[in-house]
Amino acid sequence: MQTEFLIIGQGISGTWLSYFIQKANKSFIVIDNDQPNSASRVAAGIINPVTGRRIVKTWIIDELLSFLIPAYEELGSELNIRTIEKKSLIDFHPTPQMKIAFDERVKENADLLFHPQDQGQYQNIFNYDFGFGEVDLCYVVNLKEILPVWRNKILSNNQFLEENFDITELKHVDGEINYKNIKAEKIIFCDGIHSSLNPFFKNLPFALNKGEALLIEAPGIPSTHIFKKGMMLTSIQKDLFWLGSNYLWEFPNDQPTEQFRKQTELFLRSWLKVPFKIVDHKASVRPANIERRPFVGFHPTYKNIGILNGMGTKGCSLAPFFAKQITDHLIYGDQILPEANVSRFSKILMR
Ligand SMILES: Cc1cc2nc3c(=O)[nH]c(=O)nc-3n(C[C@H](O)[C@H](O)[C@H](O)COP(=O)(O)OP(=O)(O)OC[C@H]3O[C@@H](n4cnc5c(N)ncnc54)[C@H](O)[C@@H]3O)c2cc1C
């Protein structure tokens, strides 16, 4: 089997990369092992333009948003599904200090942040003592549909193999990639946390980070907004909500823990005034890294071996943008943003 690009992994990164390669009329094959708790299959899909206790805008968010909204909409028309939904975020201030911090930021980011007049409007649904602010320009990406629908599309075009990629079978000779019966010009790893074990990219400064989430049924909560009080709560289908998450840098395995479930259930009992039922509990590991910037581009020595990874907590906003950059780099020789290009780690990759 001959192809131009061999893509390993079909999370949100591999999905967008294969989409843009298809749009450029190039051939590709995606290999994915359908790991049920991969980061993209556990994530909520929230895009939040602000972050942290200081409520600052996230890295290059204006540029990302102006690119990714039309990109998701175009993908949605091609797949005939709703891929992205705009929802503002109701940020319940957990302490009076956080309310003051929010007020300060409202002055600087009036386009994004505001304090709604009616501060009592959620008092029949949530307990909150210090009011709430609202963050505009938040979105929820429909990962639950995008991943399987894209997968079925490329499967029916014979561009997808459901199997485990075994790196010991990879041979690269004279600028050609050989994997089992596949010959490709280039291979690009979009395999999430598994790249941290990959002999070509394991020296990149991955800082893997585990997160857990509960799925709850709660018909009394409106699906119109994302709600936040330390954790995020967002609707994923009628009456079903995703609640998460935590961030653990040390963990024995990638499985859900009793501790998270108990703590989060207690938290829900104190936050929600409406009945709820926990229906599922998930955990995954984020392909995060020390710098909080993605890993995009090609190995300095093996120039036909590339990576699109390191999306951390922001795969839904970073993956489409950088999948397009790496595609334009491959087809037109365009530059990859230096802060994201793996060439910044050339020295350690050549060790
Ligand atoms: C609890 C939690 C909540 C999150 N919430 C959000 C959120 O709201 N918004 C947001 O933007 N981000 C969120 N994230 C982060 C987001 O999930 C990641 O940034 C993103 O999913 C990374 O996508 P990826 O495609 O790079 O990697 P992955 O999603 O890990 O995809 C890798 C793919 O490669 C496949 N694979 C791996 N190894 C092999 C192999 N050997 N052979 C074949 N296939 C292989 C896997 O099956 C998988 O399909 C969250 C993460 C967690 C854990």
Coordinates of C-alpha atoms and ligand atoms in Angstrom, one line a residue:
M1 CA 0.0 0.0 0.0
Q2 CA 1.5 3.3 -1.1
T3 CA 0.5 6.6 0.5
E4 CA 2.0 10.1 1.0
F5 CA 1.3 10.5 4.7
L6 CA 1.0 7.9 7.5
I7 CA -0.8 9.3 10.6
I8 CA -0.6 7.5 13.9
G9 CA -3.6 8.3 16.2
Q10 CA -7.1 9.7 15.6
G11 CA -7.8 11.8 18.6
I12 CA -8.6 15.4 17.9
S13 CA -5.0 16.0 16.5
G14 CA -5.0 13.1 14.0
T15 CA -8.6 13.9 13.0
W16 CA -7.7 17.5 12.1
L17 CA -4.5 16.6 10.4
S18 CA -6.1 14.0 8.2
Y19 CA -8.9 16.4 7.4
F20 CA -6.5 19.1 6.2
I21 CA -4.4 16.6 4.3
Q22 CA -7.5 15.4 2.6
K23 CA -8.5 19.0 1.7
A24 CA -5.1 19.4 0.1
N25 CA -5.8 16.4 -2.1
K26 CA -3.0 14.4 -0.7
S27 CA -3.2 10.7 0.2
F28 CA -3.0 9.4 3.8
I29 CA -3.6 6.4 6.0
V30 CA -4.6 6.8 9.7
I31 CA -3.8 4.0 12.2
D32 CA -5.7 4.2 15.5
N33 CA -6.2 1.6 18.3
D34 CA -9.5 3.1 19.5
Q35 CA -8.3 3.4 23.1
P36 CA -11.6 4.2 25.0
N37 CA -9.9 6.5 27.6
S38 CA -7.7 8.5 25.3
A39 CA -7.7 12.2 26.2
S40 CA -10.0 13.2 23.3
R41 CA -12.5 10.6 24.2
V42 CA -12.7 11.7 27.8
A43 CA -12.5 15.5 27.4
A44 CA -15.4 17.9 27.6
G45 CA -14.5 19.9 24.6
I46 CA -14.6 23.3 26.2
I47 CA -12.8 26.2 24.7
N48 CA -12.4 28.9 27.4
P49 CA -10.6 32.1 26.3
V50 CA -9.4 33.0 29.8
T51 CA -7.5 31.0 32.3
G52 CA -6.1 30.9 35.9
R53 CA -6.8 32.7 39.1
R54 CA -5.8 35.9 37.4
I55 CA -8.3 35.4 34.6
V56 CA -6.0 36.2 31.8
K57 CA -6.5 35.5 28.1
T58 CA -5.0 32.2 27.0
W59 CA -2.0 32.0 24.5
I60 CA -2.9 33.4 21.0
I61 CA -6.6 32.9 21.7
D62 CA -7.8 35.7 19.4
E63 CA -5.8 34.2 16.5
L64 CA -7.0 30.7 17.4
L65 CA -10.7 31.6 17.6
S66 CA -10.8 33.5 14.3
F67 CA -9.3 30.4 12.7
L68 CA -11.1 27.6 14.4
I69 CA -14.7 28.7 14.4
P70 CA -15.0 28.6 10.6
A71 CA -12.9 25.5 10.5
Y72 CA -15.2 23.6 12.9
E73 CA -18.2 24.8 11.0
E74 CA -16.8 23.7 7.7
L75 CA -16.0 20.3 9.2
G76 CA -19.6 20.2 10.5
S77 CA -21.0 20.8 7.0
E78 CA -18.8 18.1 5.5
L79 CA -19.8 15.6 8.2
N80 CA -23.4 16.8 8.5
I81 CA -23.2 17.1 12.3
R82 CA -23.0 20.0 14.7
T83 CA -19.3 20.3 15.6
I84 CA -19.2 23.4 17.8
E85 CA -21.6 25.4 19.9
K86 CA -21.1 28.9 21.5
K87 CA -22.0 28.9 25.2
S88 CA -21.0 31.6 27.6
L89 CA -19.5 30.5 30.9
I90 CA -21.2 31.3 34.3
D91 CA -18.3 31.6 36.7
F92 CA -19.5 31.4 40.3
H93 CA -16.9 33.2 42.5
P94 CA -15.7 30.7 45.1
T95 CA -14.4 33.4 47.4
P96 CA -14.9 37.2 47.8
Q97 CA -11.2 37.6 46.7
M98 CA -12.0 35.8 43.4
K99 CA -15.0 38.2 42.9
I100 CA -12.6 41.2 43.3
A101 CA -10.1 39.6 40.9
F102 CA -12.9 39.1 38.3
D103 CA -14.1 42.7 38.8
E104 CA -10.5 44.0 38.0
R105 CA -10.4 42.0 34.8
V106 CA -13.8 43.1 33.7
K107 CA -12.3 46.6 33.3
E108 CA -9.5 45.3 31.0
N109 CA -11.5 42.7 29.0
A110 CA -14.9 44.2 28.5
D111 CA -15.2 42.3 25.2
L112 CA -15.1 39.0 27.1
L113 CA -16.1 39.5 30.8
F114 CA -19.1 41.0 32.5
H115 CA -21.2 40.9 35.6
P116 CA -24.9 40.1 34.7
Q117 CA -27.3 42.4 36.5
D118 CA -29.6 39.6 37.9
Q119 CA -27.3 37.9 40.3
G120 CA -30.1 35.8 41.7
Q121 CA -31.1 34.1 38.5
Y122 CA -29.5 30.7 39.3
Q123 CA -30.4 30.6 43.0
N124 CA -32.9 27.8 42.6
I125 CA -30.3 25.6 40.9
F126 CA -27.0 26.3 42.5
N127 CA -25.6 27.3 45.9
Y128 CA -23.4 30.4 45.5
D129 CA -22.5 33.0 48.1
F130 CA -20.3 35.5 46.2
G131 CA -22.2 36.1 43.0
F132 CA -21.0 35.2 39.5
G133 CA -19.4 36.7 36.4
E134 CA -20.0 35.7 32.8
V135 CA -17.3 34.9 30.2
D136 CA -18.3 35.3 26.6
L137 CA -16.7 33.6 23.6
C138 CA -16.6 30.2 25.1
Y139 CA -17.4 27.1 23.0
V140 CA -18.1 23.4 23.4
V141 CA -16.7 21.1 20.7
N142 CA -18.8 18.0 20.0
L143 CA -15.9 15.5 20.3
K144 CA -18.4 12.7 21.0
E145 CA -19.6 12.9 17.4
I146 CA -16.7 14.3 15.5
L147 CA -14.3 11.5 16.3
P148 CA -16.5 8.5 15.3
V149 CA -18.1 10.2 12.3
W150 CA -14.7 11.2 10.8
R151 CA -13.4 7.8 11.6
N152 CA -16.3 6.1 9.7
K153 CA -15.8 8.5 6.8
I154 CA -12.1 7.6 6.3
L155 CA -12.8 4.0 7.1
S156 CA -15.3 3.8 4.2
N157 CA -12.6 5.5 1.9
N158 CA -10.0 2.8 2.9
Q159 CA -7.9 5.5 4.6
F160 CA -8.2 4.0 8.2
L161 CA -6.8 1.0 9.9
E162 CA -8.0 0.0 13.4
E163 CA -5.0 -1.6 15.0
N164 CA -2.2 -1.0 17.4
F165 CA 0.8 0.7 15.8
D166 CA 3.9 -1.2 16.7
I167 CA 6.9 1.1 16.4
T168 CA 9.4 -1.9 16.2
E169 CA 7.9 -2.6 12.8
L170 CA 8.8 0.9 11.5
K171 CA 11.6 1.1 9.0
H172 CA 12.9 4.3 7.4
V173 CA 15.3 3.9 4.6
D174 CA 16.4 6.3 1.9
G175 CA 13.9 8.9 2.8
E176 CA 11.0 6.3 2.7
I177 CA 8.9 5.1 5.5
N178 CA 8.0 1.4 5.6
Y179 CA 5.5 0.0 8.0
K180 CA 4.4 -3.6 7.5
N181 CA 2.9 -3.4 4.0
I182 CA 2.6 0.4 3.9
K183 CA 5.1 2.6 2.1
A184 CA 4.8 6.3 2.9
E185 CA 6.7 9.5 2.3
K186 CA 6.2 10.8 5.8
I187 CA 4.9 9.5 9.1
I188 CA 3.3 11.9 11.7
F189 CA 2.7 10.9 15.3
C190 CA -0.6 12.2 16.7
D191 CA -0.7 9.4 19.3
G192 CA -1.1 11.6 22.5
I193 CA 0.7 10.4 25.6
H194 CA 2.2 7.5 23.6
S195 CA 4.7 9.8 21.9
S196 CA 6.4 10.2 25.3
L197 CA 7.7 6.6 24.8
N198 CA 8.4 7.0 21.1
P199 CA 12.2 6.5 20.5
F200 CA 12.2 9.6 18.1
F201 CA 10.4 12.0 20.4
K202 CA 10.7 10.7 24.0
N203 CA 13.2 13.4 24.9
L204 CA 10.6 16.1 24.4
P205 CA 9.7 17.6 27.8
F206 CA 6.3 15.9 28.2
A207 CA 4.7 16.5 31.6
L208 CA 1.8 14.0 31.5
N209 CA -1.1 15.0 33.6
K210 CA -4.1 12.9 34.7
G211 CA -7.7 14.2 34.9
E212 CA -11.0 12.6 35.9
A213 CA -14.6 13.5 35.1
L214 CA -18.1 12.4 36.2
L215 CA -21.1 12.2 33.9
I216 CA -24.3 13.1 35.7
E217 CA -28.0 13.1 34.8
A218 CA -29.6 16.4 36.1
P219 CA -32.7 17.4 34.2
G220 CA -33.0 20.6 36.4
I221 CA -29.8 22.2 35.0
P222 CA -30.1 24.4 31.9
S223 CA -28.0 23.3 28.9
T224 CA -27.6 26.9 27.7
H225 CA -24.3 27.6 29.6
I226 CA -21.1 26.2 30.9
F227 CA -21.1 26.5 34.7
K228 CA -18.0 26.8 36.8
K229 CA -17.2 26.7 40.5
G230 CA -13.6 25.3 40.6
M231 CA -14.8 22.6 38.3
M232 CA -16.6 22.9 35.0
L233 CA -20.1 21.6 34.3
T234 CA -21.4 21.4 30.7
S235 CA -24.2 19.7 28.9
I236 CA -23.2 16.9 26.5
Q237 CA -26.6 15.7 25.5
K238 CA -30.2 16.2 26.8
D239 CA -30.1 16.1 30.7
L240 CA -26.6 14.7 30.6
F241 CA -23.7 16.8 32.0
W242 CA -19.9 16.4 32.1
L243 CA -18.3 17.6 35.3
G244 CA -14.5 17.9 35.8
S245 CA -11.7 18.0 36.3
N246 CA -8.6 17.6 38.4
Y247 CA -4.9 17.8 37.5
L248 CA -2.5 15.2 38.9
W249 CA 1.1 15.1 37.9
E250 CA 1.8 11.9 39.9
F251 CA -0.5 8.9 39.5
P252 CA 0.0 5.2 39.6
N253 CA -2.3 4.5 36.6
D254 CA -4.8 6.1 34.2
Q255 CA -7.9 4.7 35.8
P256 CA -10.8 6.5 37.7
T257 CA -10.3 6.7 41.4
E258 CA -12.7 6.2 44.3
Q259 CA -11.2 9.3 45.9
F260 CA -12.2 11.6 43.0
R261 CA -15.6 10.1 42.9
K262 CA -16.3 10.6 46.6
Q263 CA -14.9 14.1 46.7
T264 CA -16.7 15.2 43.6
E265 CA -20.0 13.8 44.8
L266 CA -19.7 15.7 48.1
F267 CA -18.8 18.9 46.1
L268 CA -21.9 18.3 43.9
R269 CA -24.1 17.9 46.9
S270 CA -23.0 21.2 48.3
W271 CA -23.2 23.1 44.9
L272 CA -26.4 21.7 43.3
K273 CA -29.9 22.4 44.6
V274 CA -31.5 20.1 42.0
P275 CA -31.4 16.3 42.0
F276 CA -28.6 14.5 40.1
K277 CA -27.5 11.0 39.4
I278 CA -23.9 9.9 38.7
V279 CA -24.0 7.7 35.6
D280 CA -20.4 7.4 34.6
H281 CA -16.9 8.1 35.8
K282 CA -13.9 8.6 33.4
A283 CA -10.2 9.3 33.6
S284 CA -7.5 10.0 31.1
V285 CA -4.0 11.4 30.8
R286 CA -3.4 14.7 29.0
P287 CA -0.4 14.9 26.6
A288 CA 0.8 18.0 28.5
N289 CA 4.3 19.5 28.6
I290 CA 6.4 21.7 30.8
E291 CA 6.2 24.8 28.4
R292 CA 2.5 24.5 27.7
R293 CA 3.1 24.9 24.0
P294 CA 2.4 22.2 21.5
F295 CA 5.0 20.0 19.7
V296 CA 4.6 20.5 16.0
G297 CA 7.0 19.6 13.1
F298 CA 9.7 17.2 12.0
H299 CA 12.6 15.5 13.7
P300 CA 15.9 17.4 13.0
T301 CA 17.7 14.2 11.9
Y302 CA 14.9 12.0 10.5
K303 CA 13.2 14.6 8.3
N304 CA 10.3 12.4 7.3
I305 CA 9.2 11.7 10.9
G306 CA 6.9 14.3 12.4
I307 CA 4.8 15.0 15.4
L308 CA 1.6 16.9 16.2
N309 CA 1.2 16.6 19.9
G310 CA 1.6 18.3 23.4
M311 CA -1.9 19.8 23.3
G312 CA -2.1 19.7 27.1
T313 CA -5.5 21.0 28.4
K314 CA -6.4 22.7 25.1
G315 CA -6.6 20.2 22.3
C316 CA -9.9 21.5 21.0
S317 CA -8.4 25.0 20.2
L318 CA -4.8 24.1 19.5
A319 CA -5.2 20.9 17.4
P320 CA -7.1 22.4 14.4
F321 CA -4.8 25.5 14.2
F322 CA -1.5 23.5 14.3
A323 CA -2.8 20.7 12.1
K324 CA -3.3 23.3 9.4
Q325 CA 0.1 24.8 10.1
I326 CA 1.9 21.4 9.7
T327 CA -0.2 20.7 6.6
D328 CA 0.8 24.0 5.0
H329 CA 4.4 23.4 6.0
L330 CA 4.3 20.0 4.2
I331 CA 2.5 21.2 1.1
Y332 CA 3.8 24.8 0.6
G333 CA 6.9 24.9 2.9
D334 CA 5.2 27.5 5.2
Q335 CA 6.7 28.2 8.6
I336 CA 5.4 26.6 11.7
L337 CA 5.0 29.1 14.6
P338 CA 8.5 29.0 16.3
E339 CA 7.0 28.7 19.8
A340 CA 5.3 25.5 18.7
N341 CA 7.9 24.1 16.3
V342 CA 9.8 21.1 17.7
S343 CA 12.9 22.5 16.1
R344 CA 13.2 24.5 19.4
F345 CA 14.2 21.1 20.9
S346 CA 16.6 20.1 18.1
K347 CA 19.5 19.7 20.5
I348 CA 17.8 17.3 22.8
L349 CA 16.1 15.4 19.9
M350 CA 19.5 14.8 18.3
R351 CA 21.0 13.2 21.5
Ligands
LIG1 C1 -10.4 14.9 32.0 C2 -9.9 15.7 30.8 C3 -10.7 16.8 30.4 C4 -10.3 17.6 29.3 N1 -11.1 18.6 28.9 C5 -10.7 19.4 27.8 C6 -11.5 20.4 27.3 O1 -12.6 20.6 27.9 N2 -11.1 21.1 26.2 C7 -9.9 20.9 25.6 O2 -9.6 21.6 24.6 N3 -9.1 19.9 26.0 C8 -9.5 19.1 27.1 N4 -8.7 18.1 27.5 C9 -7.4 17.9 26.9 C10 -7.6 17.2 25.6 O3 -8.3 16.0 25.8 C11 -6.3 16.9 24.9 O4 -5.6 18.1 24.7 C12 -6.5 16.3 23.5 O5 -7.5 15.4 23.5 C13 -5.3 15.7 22.9 O6 -5.6 15.1 21.7 P1 -4.6 14.3 20.8 O7 -5.3 13.9 19.6 O8 -3.3 15.0 20.7 O9 -4.3 13.0 21.7 P2 -5.3 11.8 22.1 O10 -6.6 12.3 22.3 O11 -4.6 11.1 23.3 O12 -5.3 10.8 20.9 C14 -4.3 9.9 20.6 C15 -4.9 8.8 19.7 O13 -3.8 7.9 19.4 C16 -4.3 6.6 19.6 N5 -3.1 5.8 19.8 C17 -2.2 6.0 20.8 N6 -1.2 5.1 20.7 C18 -1.5 4.3 19.7 C19 -0.8 3.2 19.0 N7 0.3 2.6 19.5 N8 -1.4 2.6 17.9 C20 -2.6 3.2 17.4 N9 -3.2 4.2 18.0 C21 -2.7 4.8 19.1 C22 -5.3 6.6 20.7 O14 -6.2 5.6 20.7 C23 -5.9 8.0 20.5 O15 -7.1 7.8 19.6 C24 -9.1 17.3 28.6 C25 -8.3 16.2 29.0 C26 -8.8 15.4 30.1 C27 -8.0 14.2 30.5

